[in-house]
Tab-separated table of C-alpha atoms in Angstrom:
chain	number	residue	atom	x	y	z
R	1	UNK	CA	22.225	-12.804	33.599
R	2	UNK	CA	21.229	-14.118	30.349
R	3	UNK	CA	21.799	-17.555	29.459
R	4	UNK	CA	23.487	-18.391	26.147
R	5	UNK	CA	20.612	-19.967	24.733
R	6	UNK	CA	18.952	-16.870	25.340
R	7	UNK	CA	21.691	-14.777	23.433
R	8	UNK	CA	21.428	-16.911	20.552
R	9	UNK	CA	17.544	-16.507	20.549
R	10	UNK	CA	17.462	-12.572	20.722
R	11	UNK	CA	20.561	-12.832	18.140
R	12	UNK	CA	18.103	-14.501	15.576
R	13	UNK	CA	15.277	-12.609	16.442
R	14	UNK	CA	16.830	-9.390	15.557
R	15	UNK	CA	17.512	-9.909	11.830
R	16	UNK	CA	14.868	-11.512	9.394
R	17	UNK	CA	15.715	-14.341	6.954
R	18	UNK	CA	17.208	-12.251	4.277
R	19	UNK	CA	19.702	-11.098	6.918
R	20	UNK	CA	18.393	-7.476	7.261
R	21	UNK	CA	17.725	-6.420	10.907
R	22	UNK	CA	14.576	-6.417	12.533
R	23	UNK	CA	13.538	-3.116	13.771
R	24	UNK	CA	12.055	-2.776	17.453
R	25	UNK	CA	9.317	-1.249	16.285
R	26	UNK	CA	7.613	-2.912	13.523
R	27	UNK	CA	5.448	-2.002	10.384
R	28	UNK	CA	2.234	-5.008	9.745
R	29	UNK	CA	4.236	-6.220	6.392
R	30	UNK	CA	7.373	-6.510	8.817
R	31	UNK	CA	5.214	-8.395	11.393
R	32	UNK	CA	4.277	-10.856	9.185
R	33	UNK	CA	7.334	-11.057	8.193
R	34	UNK	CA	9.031	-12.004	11.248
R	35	UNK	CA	6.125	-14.425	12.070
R	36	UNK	CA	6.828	-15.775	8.711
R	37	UNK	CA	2.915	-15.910	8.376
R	38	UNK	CA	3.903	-15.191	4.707
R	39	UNK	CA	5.982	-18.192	4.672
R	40	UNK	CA	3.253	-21.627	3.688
R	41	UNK	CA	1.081	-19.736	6.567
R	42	UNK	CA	-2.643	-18.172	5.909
R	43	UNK	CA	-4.113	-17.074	2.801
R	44	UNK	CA	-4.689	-13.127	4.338
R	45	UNK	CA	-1.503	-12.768	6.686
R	46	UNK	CA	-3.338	-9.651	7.362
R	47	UNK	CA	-6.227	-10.839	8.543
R	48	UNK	CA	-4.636	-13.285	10.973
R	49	UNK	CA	-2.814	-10.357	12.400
R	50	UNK	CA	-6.397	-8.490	13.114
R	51	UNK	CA	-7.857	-11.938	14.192
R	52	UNK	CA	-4.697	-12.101	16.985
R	53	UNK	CA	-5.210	-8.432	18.086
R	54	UNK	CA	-8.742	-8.727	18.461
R	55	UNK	CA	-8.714	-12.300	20.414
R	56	UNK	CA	-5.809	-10.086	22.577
R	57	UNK	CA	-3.365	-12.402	21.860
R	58	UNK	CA	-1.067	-9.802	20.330
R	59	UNK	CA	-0.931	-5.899	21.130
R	60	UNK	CA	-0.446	-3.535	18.824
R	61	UNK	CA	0.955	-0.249	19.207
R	62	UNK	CA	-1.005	3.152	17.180
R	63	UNK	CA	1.581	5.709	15.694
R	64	UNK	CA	-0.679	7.986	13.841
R	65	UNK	CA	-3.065	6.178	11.411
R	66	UNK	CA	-0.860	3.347	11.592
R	67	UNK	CA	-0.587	0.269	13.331
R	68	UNK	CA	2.836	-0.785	14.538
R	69	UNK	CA	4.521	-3.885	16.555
R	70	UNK	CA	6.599	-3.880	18.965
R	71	UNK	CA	9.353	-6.577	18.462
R	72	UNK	CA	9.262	-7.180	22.034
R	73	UNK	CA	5.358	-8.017	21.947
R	74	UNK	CA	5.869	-10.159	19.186
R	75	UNK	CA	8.693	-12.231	20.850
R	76	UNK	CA	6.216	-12.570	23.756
R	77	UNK	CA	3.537	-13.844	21.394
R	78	UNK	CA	5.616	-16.506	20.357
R	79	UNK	CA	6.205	-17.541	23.432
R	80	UNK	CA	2.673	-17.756	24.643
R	81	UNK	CA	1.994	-19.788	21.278
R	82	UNK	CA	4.756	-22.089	22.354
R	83	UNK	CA	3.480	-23.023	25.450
R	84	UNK	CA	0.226	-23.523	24.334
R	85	UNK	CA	1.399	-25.595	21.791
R	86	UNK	CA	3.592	-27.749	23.535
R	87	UNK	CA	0.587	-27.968	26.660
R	88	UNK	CA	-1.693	-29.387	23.480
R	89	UNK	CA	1.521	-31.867	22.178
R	90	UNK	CA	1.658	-33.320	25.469
């Protein structure tokens, strides 16, 4: 049973800033987007989403040519940046 904090964070995962919805399955401009590495983040959002795939911090899913993301992976990353983070804060 899911917790209401938990509600509230799937509930603001699932729409971007500009109050469109976030896909499950995600294009790399929409990945960015929802990491909001194109928000004051790296110069080549781009290139810090090949740096995480390759390091295997994120997976990315191959539909045709294209690279996709699943929302669900990306909520995981976030997580496992989190407690890294908050391991270094400490």
């Amino acid at each position: 049973m899911e917790t209401q904090q938990a509600q509230k964070q799937y509930h603001a995962a699932s729409f971007f800033q500009d109050g469109t919805p976030v896909p499950d399955l995600l294009t790399e401009q929409e990945a960015i987007r929802f990491l909001r590495l194109d928000v004051d983040g790296p110069k080549d959002p781009a290139t810090t989403l090949e740096y995480y795939r390759t390091e295997n911090r994120l997976k990315a899913t191959r539909v045709g040519k294209r690279l996709r993301y699943l929302k669900s992976e990306l909520l995981n990353f976030l997580d496992h940046q989190t407690t890294l983070t908050s391991k270094d804060i400490l």
